[in-house]
Amino acid sequence: MTPPARPLVMGIVNVTPDSFSDGGEHLDAARAIAHGHALIAAGADWLDIGGESTRPGAEPVSEADELARVIPVIEGLADTGIPLSIDTMKPGVARAAMRAGASLWNDVFALRADGALAAAAELGCRVCLMHMQGRPQTMQANPAYDDVVGEVEAFLLQRADAAMAAGIARERIWLDPGIGFGKTVDHNLALMRSLPRLAGHGFPILFGASRKRFIAALDADAPADKRLGGSIAAALHAARSGAGMIRVHDVRETVQALTVEAAIQGES
Ligand code: 7PJ
């Protein structure tokens, strides 16, 4: 029996300075590479490498600092056979990442930075276009929509059109509703319910809810390291809704949950 299809699992590799060490960039890169290897051993299909936190309230990072963080990690993970994604809003970082061995530009800013569309077209890489209302520093201050599902869908389709007009092939484009990026709990839940509709446009869907704050809001303020149950619930829902890739911290547990879910659903 061939195993039924499950979505791909993208493991998150954060390369941000460790506040508990003064070991500097080499130590941070070595740790991130080791973490990437561990995620591959746990079953990751992709790795997403990011050097600028986009969590609510996070401050921007300079291009030089972001490059110094992520490029050694991409180089260190380039020969594993597992495809690599770069989580960045900066065309310069995306360019260097592709040279170092990445093949997907995961852009929470959806290629709206100056020169981003042209860079992605020239690089010939895959792109993930994510919806975000506002900027990371302020996006959770007062998220507001008349129709969150309609507005996020229209934005993503408009960005996909812009990407194709710039010369990015349709089959290279992924869409992501951006759970937690300028959204209340109710906005996030509405977007999760609407995933089948978003998947209906023919673009593959990338979905990320791992350890996000809406889980804490539904479960007594659970801290980030106590949100695995909620993360898996969201991943299973996304799988059932047609998502093609799930971005997570807890790779082993998510792969197991998705594999069991796919076996139960059986081949259709
Ligand atoms: C996402 C992301 C997401 C995509 C982050 C966090 C915040 N990229 N980068 N989708 N989230 N495509 O992991 O909590 O949801 S950073």
Short mmCIF file of C-alpha atoms and ligand atoms in Angstrom, two decimals:
data_model
loop_
_atom_site.label_atom_id
_atom_site.label_comp_id
_atom_site.label_asym_id
_atom_site.label_seq_id
_atom_site.Cartn_x
_atom_site.Cartn_y
_atom_site.Cartn_z
CA MET A 1 0.00 0.00 0.00
CA THR A 2 1.41 3.40 -0.89
CA PRO A 3 1.02 5.75 2.04
CA PRO A 4 -1.75 8.30 1.52
CA ALA A 5 -0.57 11.82 0.83
CA ARG A 6 -0.02 14.14 3.74
CA PRO A 7 1.08 17.76 3.50
CA LEU A 8 4.79 18.49 3.50
CA VAL A 9 6.26 19.56 6.82
CA MET A 10 8.56 22.59 6.96
CA GLY A 11 10.77 22.75 10.05
CA ILE A 12 11.58 26.17 11.47
CA VAL A 13 15.24 27.11 11.98
CA ASN A 14 15.52 30.46 13.75
CA VAL A 15 18.94 32.10 13.65
CA THR A 16 18.62 34.82 16.22
CA PRO A 17 21.26 35.62 18.82
CA ASP A 18 21.04 33.48 21.91
CA SER A 19 20.59 35.86 24.81
CA PHE A 20 22.04 33.26 27.19
CA SER A 21 25.38 33.04 25.41
CA ASP A 22 28.02 35.48 24.31
CA GLY A 23 29.44 32.97 21.87
CA GLY A 24 28.84 35.20 18.90
CA GLU A 25 27.74 34.40 15.38
CA HIS A 26 29.76 31.23 14.81
CA LEU A 27 28.20 29.56 17.81
CA ASP A 28 24.72 30.69 16.76
CA ALA A 29 25.27 29.33 13.23
CA ALA A 30 26.62 26.02 14.55
CA ARG A 31 23.61 25.64 16.81
CA ALA A 32 21.18 26.46 14.02
CA ILE A 33 22.86 23.94 11.68
CA ALA A 34 22.68 21.26 14.39
CA HIS A 35 19.01 22.12 14.91
CA GLY A 36 18.40 21.81 11.17
CA HIS A 37 19.99 18.36 11.14
CA ALA A 38 17.81 17.35 14.09
CA LEU A 39 14.68 18.53 12.28
CA ILE A 40 15.67 16.53 9.19
CA ALA A 41 16.18 13.43 11.36
CA ALA A 42 12.71 14.12 12.81
CA GLY A 43 11.18 13.98 9.32
CA ALA A 44 11.19 17.53 7.96
CA ASP A 45 10.54 17.77 4.19
CA TRP A 46 11.75 21.38 4.06
CA LEU A 47 13.69 23.72 6.35
CA ASP A 48 12.80 27.40 6.71
CA ILE A 49 15.75 29.53 7.82
CA GLY A 50 15.11 32.99 9.26
CA GLY A 51 17.36 35.65 10.81
CA GLU A 52 14.86 38.41 11.48
CA SER A 53 12.12 37.80 14.02
CA THR A 54 8.70 38.87 12.74
CA ARG A 55 6.95 38.14 15.99
CA PRO A 56 4.64 40.93 17.20
CA GLY A 57 6.71 43.86 18.45
CA ALA A 58 10.02 42.56 17.08
CA GLU A 59 12.45 45.23 15.90
CA PRO A 60 13.86 45.18 12.33
CA VAL A 61 17.34 43.76 11.70
CA SER A 62 19.88 45.33 9.31
CA GLU A 63 20.65 43.54 6.05
CA ALA A 64 24.28 43.02 7.10
CA ASP A 65 23.27 41.39 10.40
CA GLU A 66 20.62 39.24 8.72
CA LEU A 67 23.11 38.04 6.09
CA ALA A 68 25.72 37.24 8.76
CA ARG A 69 23.13 35.14 10.60
CA VAL A 70 21.51 33.15 7.82
CA ILE A 71 24.08 32.62 5.07
CA PRO A 72 26.47 30.38 7.08
CA VAL A 73 23.46 28.32 8.15
CA ILE A 74 22.19 27.88 4.58
CA GLU A 75 25.70 26.95 3.45
CA GLY A 76 25.93 24.47 6.31
CA LEU A 77 22.62 22.81 5.42
CA ALA A 78 22.89 23.03 1.62
CA ASP A 79 24.14 19.46 1.11
CA THR A 80 21.56 17.55 3.14
CA GLY A 81 19.25 16.82 0.20
CA ILE A 82 16.41 18.63 2.00
CA PRO A 83 15.25 21.80 0.22
CA LEU A 84 15.80 25.10 2.02
CA SER A 85 13.61 28.17 2.35
CA ILE A 86 14.75 31.64 3.40
CA ASP A 87 12.32 33.60 5.59
CA THR A 88 13.15 37.20 4.72
CA MET A 89 11.57 40.43 3.54
CA LYS A 90 14.83 41.69 1.96
CA PRO A 91 15.71 41.08 -1.72
CA GLY A 92 19.43 41.25 -0.90
CA VAL A 93 19.11 38.48 1.66
CA ALA A 94 17.00 36.39 -0.71
CA ARG A 95 19.61 36.75 -3.47
CA ALA A 96 22.47 35.66 -1.22
CA ALA A 97 20.36 32.82 0.19
CA MET A 98 19.63 31.44 -3.28
CA ARG A 99 23.33 31.62 -4.16
CA ALA A 100 24.09 29.71 -0.94
CA GLY A 101 21.63 26.92 -1.76
CA ALA A 102 18.06 27.94 -0.87
CA SER A 103 15.26 27.48 -3.41
CA LEU A 104 12.18 29.10 -1.83
CA TRP A 105 11.77 32.73 -0.79
CA ASN A 106 9.32 32.77 2.09
CA ASP A 107 8.29 36.43 2.28
CA VAL A 108 5.92 37.55 5.03
CA PHE A 109 5.83 40.90 3.16
CA ALA A 110 4.64 39.19 -0.05
CA LEU A 111 7.31 40.75 -2.33
CA ARG A 112 6.15 44.32 -1.62
CA ALA A 113 9.67 45.60 -0.83
CA ASP A 114 11.36 47.69 -3.52
CA GLY A 115 12.86 45.39 -6.13
CA ALA A 116 11.48 42.21 -4.57
CA LEU A 117 9.29 41.10 -7.49
CA ALA A 118 12.08 41.62 -10.02
CA ALA A 119 14.61 39.84 -7.79
CA ALA A 120 12.37 36.80 -7.36
CA ALA A 121 11.69 36.63 -11.10
CA GLU A 122 15.39 36.87 -11.88
CA LEU A 123 16.33 34.26 -9.28
CA GLY A 124 13.76 31.82 -10.68
CA CYS A 125 13.06 30.61 -7.15
CA ARG A 126 9.78 29.49 -5.63
CA VAL A 127 8.04 32.16 -3.57
CA CYS A 128 5.63 32.09 -0.66
CA LEU A 129 3.42 35.17 -0.56
CA MET A 130 2.02 35.75 2.94
CA HIS A 131 -0.65 38.17 4.11
CA MET A 132 0.25 40.63 6.87
CA GLN A 133 -1.75 43.67 7.96
CA GLY A 134 0.70 46.43 8.96
CA ARG A 135 4.26 45.78 10.09
CA PRO A 136 5.56 43.40 12.77
CA GLN A 137 6.30 46.22 15.24
CA THR A 138 2.68 47.38 15.38
CA MET A 139 0.54 44.78 13.62
CA GLN A 140 -1.16 43.48 16.78
CA ALA A 141 -2.04 46.97 18.08
CA ASN A 142 -5.51 47.07 16.55
CA PRO A 143 -6.08 44.62 13.69
CA ALA A 144 -9.28 45.54 11.83
CA TYR A 145 -11.09 44.22 8.75
CA ASP A 146 -14.60 44.56 7.31
CA ASP A 147 -14.34 41.03 5.90
CA VAL A 148 -11.12 39.33 6.93
CA VAL A 149 -11.51 36.30 4.66
CA GLY A 150 -12.42 38.32 1.59
CA GLU A 151 -9.68 40.89 2.19
CA VAL A 152 -6.92 38.35 2.79
CA GLU A 153 -8.00 36.33 -0.24
CA ALA A 154 -8.13 39.42 -2.48
CA PHE A 155 -4.70 40.55 -1.26
CA LEU A 156 -3.09 37.18 -1.92
CA LEU A 157 -4.62 36.85 -5.38
CA GLN A 158 -3.52 40.40 -6.22
CA ARG A 159 0.05 39.63 -5.07
CA ALA A 160 0.03 36.41 -7.10
CA ASP A 161 -1.07 38.42 -10.16
CA ALA A 162 1.72 40.93 -9.53
CA ALA A 163 4.23 38.10 -9.20
CA MET A 164 3.11 36.50 -12.47
CA ALA A 165 3.16 39.89 -14.23
CA ALA A 166 6.77 40.26 -13.06
CA GLY A 167 7.66 36.94 -14.67
CA ILE A 168 7.35 34.47 -11.77
CA ALA A 169 5.83 31.24 -13.05
CA ARG A 170 2.43 30.35 -11.62
CA GLU A 171 3.61 26.93 -10.44
CA ARG A 172 6.33 28.53 -8.31
CA ILE A 173 3.86 30.53 -6.20
CA TRP A 174 2.63 29.48 -2.74
CA LEU A 175 0.05 31.47 -0.74
CA ASP A 176 -0.23 31.82 3.05
CA PRO A 177 -2.99 33.60 5.04
CA GLY A 178 -0.43 34.68 7.66
CA ILE A 179 -1.91 33.42 10.93
CA GLY A 180 -1.12 35.94 13.68
CA PHE A 181 0.14 38.70 11.39
CA GLY A 182 -2.17 41.63 12.17
CA LYS A 183 -5.08 39.42 13.26
CA THR A 184 -7.23 38.92 16.35
CA VAL A 185 -8.09 35.42 17.56
CA ASP A 186 -11.42 35.65 15.72
CA HIS A 187 -9.67 36.75 12.52
CA ASN A 188 -7.30 33.78 12.77
CA LEU A 189 -10.16 31.34 13.36
CA ALA A 190 -12.15 32.74 10.43
CA LEU A 191 -9.10 32.38 8.18
CA MET A 192 -8.53 28.81 9.29
CA ARG A 193 -12.18 27.97 8.57
CA SER A 194 -11.79 29.51 5.12
CA LEU A 195 -8.70 27.49 4.12
CA PRO A 196 -10.64 25.26 1.67
CA ARG A 197 -11.80 28.42 -0.13
CA LEU A 198 -8.24 29.79 -0.29
CA ALA A 199 -6.97 26.43 -1.55
CA GLY A 200 -9.61 26.50 -4.28
CA HIS A 201 -7.69 28.98 -6.43
CA GLY A 202 -5.13 26.38 -7.50
CA PHE A 203 -2.10 27.81 -5.70
CA PRO A 204 -0.53 25.54 -3.10
CA ILE A 205 -1.11 26.74 0.46
CA LEU A 206 1.57 27.09 3.12
CA PHE A 207 0.15 27.31 6.64
CA GLY A 208 1.84 28.29 9.88
CA ALA A 209 0.16 28.24 13.29
CA SER A 210 2.91 26.55 15.29
CA ARG A 211 3.06 27.83 18.90
CA LYS A 212 1.27 31.04 17.93
CA ARG A 213 -0.44 33.29 20.42
CA PHE A 214 -4.03 32.51 19.44
CA ILE A 215 -3.48 29.08 21.03
CA ALA A 216 -2.65 30.74 24.35
CA ALA A 217 -5.75 32.90 24.04
CA LEU A 218 -7.84 29.71 23.79
CA ASP A 219 -5.95 27.91 26.57
CA ALA A 220 -5.35 29.89 29.73
CA ASP A 221 -2.35 31.84 28.43
CA ALA A 222 -0.28 28.71 27.80
CA PRO A 223 3.37 29.71 27.26
CA ALA A 224 4.99 29.09 23.86
CA ASP A 225 6.52 25.74 24.88
CA LYS A 226 3.11 24.44 26.02
CA ARG A 227 1.21 24.97 22.75
CA LEU A 228 1.94 21.68 20.96
CA GLY A 229 -1.62 20.35 21.26
CA GLY A 230 -3.09 23.48 19.73
CA SER A 231 -0.41 23.55 17.05
CA ILE A 232 -1.21 19.98 16.03
CA ALA A 233 -4.97 20.65 16.05
CA ALA A 234 -4.39 23.54 13.63
CA ALA A 235 -2.04 21.44 11.46
CA LEU A 236 -4.57 18.61 11.14
CA HIS A 237 -7.30 21.08 10.26
CA ALA A 238 -5.05 22.67 7.62
CA ALA A 239 -4.24 19.24 6.18
CA ARG A 240 -7.92 18.37 5.94
CA SER A 241 -8.51 21.75 4.29
CA GLY A 242 -6.05 21.13 1.47
CA ALA A 243 -2.87 22.84 2.69
CA GLY A 244 0.24 21.61 0.87
CA MET A 245 2.83 22.49 3.50
CA ILE A 246 2.72 23.08 7.26
CA ARG A 247 5.41 25.24 8.90
CA VAL A 248 6.19 24.00 12.42
CA HIS A 249 8.65 23.91 15.28
CA ASP A 250 7.73 20.39 16.46
CA VAL A 251 8.48 18.35 13.36
CA ARG A 252 8.43 14.80 14.73
CA GLU A 253 5.08 15.18 16.49
CA THR A 254 3.49 16.97 13.53
CA VAL A 255 4.69 14.39 11.00
CA GLN A 256 3.27 11.63 13.20
CA ALA A 257 -0.08 13.39 13.58
CA LEU A 258 -0.35 14.09 9.84
CA THR A 259 0.67 10.55 8.93
CA VAL A 260 -1.97 9.01 11.19
CA GLU A 261 -4.58 11.47 9.96
CA ALA A 262 -3.79 10.63 6.33
CA ALA A 263 -3.98 6.89 7.04
CA ILE A 264 -7.38 7.30 8.68
CA GLN A 265 -8.67 9.37 5.79
CA GLY A 266 -7.37 6.73 3.36
CA GLU A 267 -6.79 7.27 -0.30
CA SER A 268 -9.62 9.12 -2.00
C1 7PJ B 1 5.10 32.52 9.37
C2 7PJ B 1 6.21 32.73 8.58
C3 7PJ B 1 3.90 32.00 8.78
C4 7PJ B 1 5.09 31.98 6.69
C5 7PJ B 1 6.67 33.32 10.60
C6 7PJ B 1 6.27 32.55 13.97
C7 7PJ B 1 6.46 33.89 13.36
N1 7PJ B 1 6.22 32.46 7.25
N2 7PJ B 1 7.19 33.23 9.35
N3 7PJ B 1 3.97 31.75 7.44
N4 7PJ B 1 5.41 32.87 10.65
N5 7PJ B 1 5.05 31.70 5.39
O1 7PJ B 1 6.77 31.52 13.52
O2 7PJ B 1 5.57 32.54 15.03
O3 7PJ B 1 2.85 31.80 9.40
S1 7PJ B 1 7.57 33.94 11.96
#
